[in-house]
C-alpha cells in the first residue's frame, strides 16, 4: 500500500507541475479562440475556420498556383482531409480545381470571385476576434515578445 501511495503522490506532483499547467493554458486559450472564430465565421460568413485558412492561403499571393498537396501541408491535413475540404468548398462556389500545367498528376486549387468576396467578409470577422481575444488582453509591451516566442516554438517544431 505504501508504494501505491507514493506513486499517487508522485502522479499528483507531476499533474500539478508548472509545465503541465502552463502548456494546458496555451492549449485551452488556443482551442477556445479557435472555437470562437469558427462559430463566428460559420454564423456570419457560412464558412468554417479551416475553410477560411484555405482562403487565406489562396488569396495571399494572387495568381500563385497552389496544389492540394501544398494546402494539406500548410494546414497540416491529410491528403483525404484536404480532398474532402476542397470538395465542400468547390460545392459552395468558393474554390475551383484546375489541372496543373506542369504535372498531370497534380491538381491546383484557386479561389473564385465568390470565394474572394467571402474571404474579405470573413477576414473582417477574424480580425475583430483576434484583436479582441489575442491582442487586447495582452499588455502592448508583451505582445511582441509573445508572438516572437510563438514563432520560435513553431520553428523548433518544424526543425525536428
Short mmCIF file of the C-alpha atoms (twelve columns), coordinates in Angstrom:
data_MODEL
# 
_entry.id   MODEL 
# 
loop_
_atom_site.group_PDB 
_atom_site.id 
_atom_site.type_symbol 
_atom_site.label_atom_id 
_atom_site.label_alt_id 
_atom_site.label_comp_id 
_atom_site.label_asym_id 
_atom_site.label_seq_id 
_atom_site.Cartn_x 
_atom_site.Cartn_y 
_atom_site.Cartn_z 
_atom_site.pdbx_PDB_model_num 
ATOM 1   C CA . UNK A 1   0.000   0.000  0.000   1 
ATOM 2   C CA . UNK A 2   2.899   2.340  0.742   1 
ATOM 3   C CA . UNK A 3   4.211   2.060  -2.857  1 
ATOM 4   C CA . UNK A 4   0.757   2.856  -4.254  1 
ATOM 5   C CA . UNK A 5   0.508   5.940  -2.026  1 
ATOM 6   C CA . UNK A 6   3.947   7.067  -3.139  1 
ATOM 7   C CA . UNK A 7   3.024   6.630  -6.832  1 
ATOM 8   C CA . UNK A 8   -0.188  8.554  -6.194  1 
ATOM 9   C CA . UNK A 9   1.782   11.419 -4.611  1 
ATOM 10  C CA . UNK A 10  4.297   11.394 -7.479  1 
ATOM 11  C CA . UNK A 11  1.490   11.367 -10.035 1 
ATOM 12  C CA . UNK A 12  -0.247  14.295 -8.306  1 
ATOM 13  C CA . UNK A 13  3.034   16.217 -8.229  1 
ATOM 14  C CA . UNK A 14  3.578   15.590 -11.970 1 
ATOM 15  C CA . UNK A 15  -0.027  16.513 -12.836 1 
ATOM 16  C CA . UNK A 16  0.286   19.780 -10.908 1 
ATOM 17  C CA . UNK A 17  3.670   20.789 -12.307 1 
ATOM 18  C CA . UNK A 18  4.086   24.293 -13.731 1 
ATOM 19  C CA . UNK A 19  4.948   22.832 -17.156 1 
ATOM 20  C CA . UNK A 20  1.709   20.865 -17.318 1 
ATOM 21  C CA . UNK A 21  -0.254  23.880 -16.076 1 
ATOM 22  C CA . UNK A 22  1.353   26.391 -18.461 1 
ATOM 23  C CA . UNK A 23  1.043   24.148 -21.507 1 
ATOM 24  C CA . UNK A 24  -2.578  23.471 -20.567 1 
ATOM 25  C CA . UNK A 25  -3.225  27.233 -20.515 1 
ATOM 26  C CA . UNK A 26  -1.761  27.559 -24.013 1 
ATOM 27  C CA . UNK A 27  -3.909  24.715 -25.339 1 
ATOM 28  C CA . UNK A 28  -7.088  25.964 -23.666 1 
ATOM 29  C CA . UNK A 29  -6.582  29.519 -24.915 1 
ATOM 30  C CA . UNK A 30  -5.826  28.397 -28.476 1 
ATOM 31  C CA . UNK A 31  -8.736  25.947 -28.529 1 
ATOM 32  C CA . UNK A 32  -11.241 28.458 -27.141 1 
ATOM 33  C CA . UNK A 33  -10.104 31.178 -29.537 1 
ATOM 34  C CA . UNK A 34  -10.325 28.773 -32.488 1 
ATOM 35  C CA . UNK A 35  -13.832 27.743 -31.371 1 
ATOM 36  C CA . UNK A 36  -14.960 31.385 -31.103 1 
ATOM 37  C CA . UNK A 37  -13.545 32.175 -34.537 1 
ATOM 38  C CA . UNK A 38  -15.093 29.054 -36.093 1 
ATOM 39  C CA . UNK A 39  -18.514 29.798 -34.589 1 
ATOM 40  C CA . UNK A 40  -18.479 33.432 -35.750 1 
ATOM 41  C CA . UNK A 41  -17.252 32.560 -39.255 1 
ATOM 42  C CA . UNK A 42  -19.925 29.894 -39.668 1 
ATOM 43  C CA . UNK A 43  -22.653 32.206 -38.373 1 
ATOM 44  C CA . UNK A 44  -21.645 35.381 -40.200 1 
ATOM 45  C CA . UNK A 45  -19.953 34.095 -43.364 1 
ATOM 46  C CA . UNK A 46  -21.052 30.493 -43.877 1 
ATOM 47  C CA . UNK A 47  -17.507 29.069 -43.758 1 
ATOM 48  C CA . UNK A 48  -15.555 27.108 -41.177 1 
ATOM 49  C CA . UNK A 49  -12.290 28.357 -39.719 1 
ATOM 50  C CA . UNK A 50  -10.453 25.701 -41.740 1 
ATOM 51  C CA . UNK A 51  -12.115 26.913 -44.952 1 
ATOM 52  C CA . UNK A 52  -11.043 30.430 -44.026 1 
ATOM 53  C CA . UNK A 53  -7.466  29.182 -43.595 1 
ATOM 54  C CA . UNK A 54  -7.598  27.710 -47.120 1 
ATOM 55  C CA . UNK A 55  -8.863  31.024 -48.486 1 
ATOM 56  C CA . UNK A 56  -6.071  32.894 -46.673 1 
ATOM 57  C CA . UNK A 57  -3.539  30.638 -48.368 1 
ATOM 58  C CA . UNK A 58  -5.161  31.043 -51.791 1 
ATOM 59  C CA . UNK A 59  -5.562  34.818 -51.520 1 
ATOM 60  C CA . UNK A 60  -2.107  35.527 -50.077 1 
ATOM 61  C CA . UNK A 61  -0.351  35.568 -53.464 1 
ATOM 62  C CA . UNK A 62  -2.688  36.342 -56.384 1 
ATOM 63  C CA . UNK A 63  -2.080  34.095 -59.389 1 
ATOM 64  C CA . UNK A 64  0.099   31.710 -57.344 1 
ATOM 65  C CA . UNK A 65  -0.503  28.085 -58.238 1 
ATOM 66  C CA . UNK A 66  -1.323  26.134 -55.084 1 
ATOM 67  C CA . UNK A 67  -1.636  22.366 -55.206 1 
ATOM 68  C CA . UNK A 68  -3.884  20.347 -52.937 1 
ATOM 69  C CA . UNK A 69  -0.744  18.672 -51.585 1 
ATOM 70  C CA . UNK A 70  0.728   22.066 -50.635 1 
ATOM 71  C CA . UNK A 71  -2.553  23.092 -48.983 1 
ATOM 72  C CA . UNK A 72  -2.576  19.851 -46.999 1 
ATOM 73  C CA . UNK A 73  0.986   20.508 -45.821 1 
ATOM 74  C CA . UNK A 74  0.298   24.153 -44.970 1 
ATOM 75  C CA . UNK A 75  -2.820  23.277 -42.982 1 
ATOM 76  C CA . UNK A 76  -1.450  20.023 -41.544 1 
ATOM 77  C CA . UNK A 77  -4.264  17.985 -43.086 1 
ATOM 78  C CA . UNK A 78  -4.134  14.524 -44.602 1 
ATOM 79  C CA . UNK A 79  -4.490  14.051 -48.331 1 
ATOM 80  C CA . UNK A 80  -8.019  12.710 -47.895 1 
ATOM 81  C CA . UNK A 81  -8.850  15.518 -45.455 1 
ATOM 82  C CA . UNK A 82  -7.869  18.248 -47.895 1 
ATOM 83  C CA . UNK A 83  -9.703  16.462 -50.714 1 
ATOM 84  C CA . UNK A 84  -12.954 16.411 -48.709 1 
ATOM 85  C CA . UNK A 85  -12.481 20.030 -47.628 1 
ATOM 86  C CA . UNK A 86  -11.820 21.243 -51.183 1 
ATOM 87  C CA . UNK A 87  -14.847 19.197 -52.353 1 
ATOM 88  C CA . UNK A 88  -17.073 21.093 -49.894 1 
ATOM 89  C CA . UNK A 89  -15.524 24.435 -50.814 1 
ATOM 90  C CA . UNK A 90  -15.934 23.726 -54.524 1 
ATOM 91  C CA . UNK A 91  -19.607 22.800 -53.977 1 
ATOM 92  C CA . UNK A 92  -20.063 26.130 -52.155 1 
ATOM 93  C CA . UNK A 93  -18.507 28.009 -55.068 1 
ATOM 94  C CA . UNK A 94  -15.526 29.224 -53.013 1 
ATOM 95  C CA . UNK A 95  -12.763 27.481 -54.973 1 
ATOM 96  C CA . UNK A 96  -12.211 25.661 -58.220 1 
ATOM 97  C CA . UNK A 97  -9.826  22.898 -59.168 1 
ATOM 98  C CA . UNK A 98  -7.684  23.314 -62.236 1 
ATOM 99  C CA . UNK A 99  -5.250  20.858 -63.788 1 
ATOM 100 C CA . UNK A 100 -1.601  21.649 -63.214 1 
ATOM 101 C CA . UNK A 101 0.065   22.603 -66.493 1 
ATOM 102 C CA . UNK A 102 3.403   21.215 -65.306 1 
ATOM 103 C CA . UNK A 103 2.238   17.944 -63.715 1 
ATOM 104 C CA . UNK A 104 -0.777  15.996 -64.947 1 
ATOM 105 C CA . UNK A 105 -0.951  14.111 -61.628 1 
ATOM 106 C CA . UNK A 106 -1.303  17.329 -59.628 1 
ATOM 107 C CA . UNK A 107 -4.439  19.398 -59.127 1 
ATOM 108 C CA . UNK A 108 -4.262  23.101 -58.385 1 
ATOM 109 C CA . UNK A 109 -6.810  24.976 -56.303 1 
ATOM 110 C CA . UNK A 110 -7.795  28.573 -56.972 1 
ATOM 111 C CA . UNK A 111 -10.256 30.865 -55.239 1 
ATOM 112 C CA . UNK A 112 -13.280 32.045 -57.176 1 
ATOM 113 C CA . UNK A 113 -14.636 35.603 -57.201 1 
ATOM 114 C CA . UNK A 114 -17.264 34.432 -54.707 1 
ATOM 115 C CA . UNK A 115 -14.514 32.866 -52.585 1 
ATOM 116 C CA . UNK A 116 -12.582 36.145 -52.503 1 
ATOM 117 C CA . UNK A 117 -15.746 38.055 -51.547 1 
ATOM 118 C CA . UNK A 118 -16.464 35.622 -48.712 1 
ATOM 119 C CA . UNK A 119 -12.806 35.772 -47.680 1 
ATOM 120 C CA . UNK A 120 -12.902 39.570 -47.335 1 
ATOM 121 C CA . UNK A 121 -16.036 39.360 -45.176 1 
ATOM 122 C CA . UNK A 122 -14.516 36.559 -43.082 1 
ATOM 123 C CA . UNK A 123 -11.203 38.426 -42.737 1 
ATOM 124 C CA . UNK A 124 -13.012 41.312 -41.050 1 
ATOM 125 C CA . UNK A 125 -14.769 38.947 -38.624 1 
ATOM 126 C CA . UNK A 126 -11.495 37.125 -37.947 1 
ATOM 127 C CA . UNK A 127 -9.559  40.358 -37.368 1 
ATOM 128 C CA . UNK A 128 -12.151 41.602 -34.881 1 
ATOM 129 C CA . UNK A 129 -11.989 38.414 -32.825 1 
ATOM 130 C CA . UNK A 130 -8.195  38.178 -32.930 1 
ATOM 131 C CA . UNK A 131 -7.937  41.797 -31.813 1 
ATOM 132 C CA . UNK A 132 -10.471 41.261 -29.016 1 
ATOM 133 C CA . UNK A 133 -9.153  37.961 -27.645 1 
ATOM 134 C CA . UNK A 134 -5.494  37.685 -28.724 1 
ATOM 135 C CA . UNK A 135 -4.219  41.262 -28.836 1 
ATOM 136 C CA . UNK A 136 -6.275  43.335 -26.366 1 
ATOM 137 C CA . UNK A 137 -5.843  41.109 -23.273 1 
ATOM 138 C CA . UNK A 138 -2.037  41.224 -23.554 1 
ATOM 139 C CA . UNK A 139 -0.190  44.379 -22.492 1 
ATOM 140 C CA . UNK A 140 1.225   46.140 -25.564 1 
ATOM 141 C CA . UNK A 141 4.851   45.681 -24.492 1 
ATOM 142 C CA . UNK A 142 4.308   41.926 -24.031 1 
ATOM 143 C CA . UNK A 143 2.573   41.257 -27.341 1 
ATOM 144 C CA . UNK A 144 5.763   41.383 -29.425 1 
ATOM 145 C CA . UNK A 145 7.512   39.039 -27.018 1 
ATOM 146 C CA . UNK A 146 4.531   36.673 -27.117 1 
ATOM 147 C CA . UNK A 147 4.448   36.463 -30.900 1 
ATOM 148 C CA . UNK A 148 8.253   36.167 -31.124 1 
ATOM 149 C CA . UNK A 149 8.142   33.323 -28.607 1 
ATOM 150 C CA . UNK A 150 5.370   31.561 -30.512 1 
ATOM 151 C CA . UNK A 151 7.417   31.939 -33.694 1 
ATOM 152 C CA . UNK A 152 10.459  30.360 -32.033 1 
ATOM 153 C CA . UNK A 153 8.326   27.463 -30.769 1 
ATOM 154 C CA . UNK A 154 6.912   26.976 -34.272 1 
ATOM 155 C CA . UNK A 155 10.387  26.950 -35.821 1 
ATOM 156 C CA . UNK A 156 11.705  24.487 -33.214 1 
ATOM 157 C CA . UNK A 157 8.853   22.126 -34.039 1 
ATOM 158 C CA . UNK A 158 9.450   22.459 -37.796 1 
ATOM 159 C CA . UNK A 159 13.144  21.607 -37.369 1 
ATOM 160 C CA . UNK A 160 12.542  18.271 -35.650 1 
# 
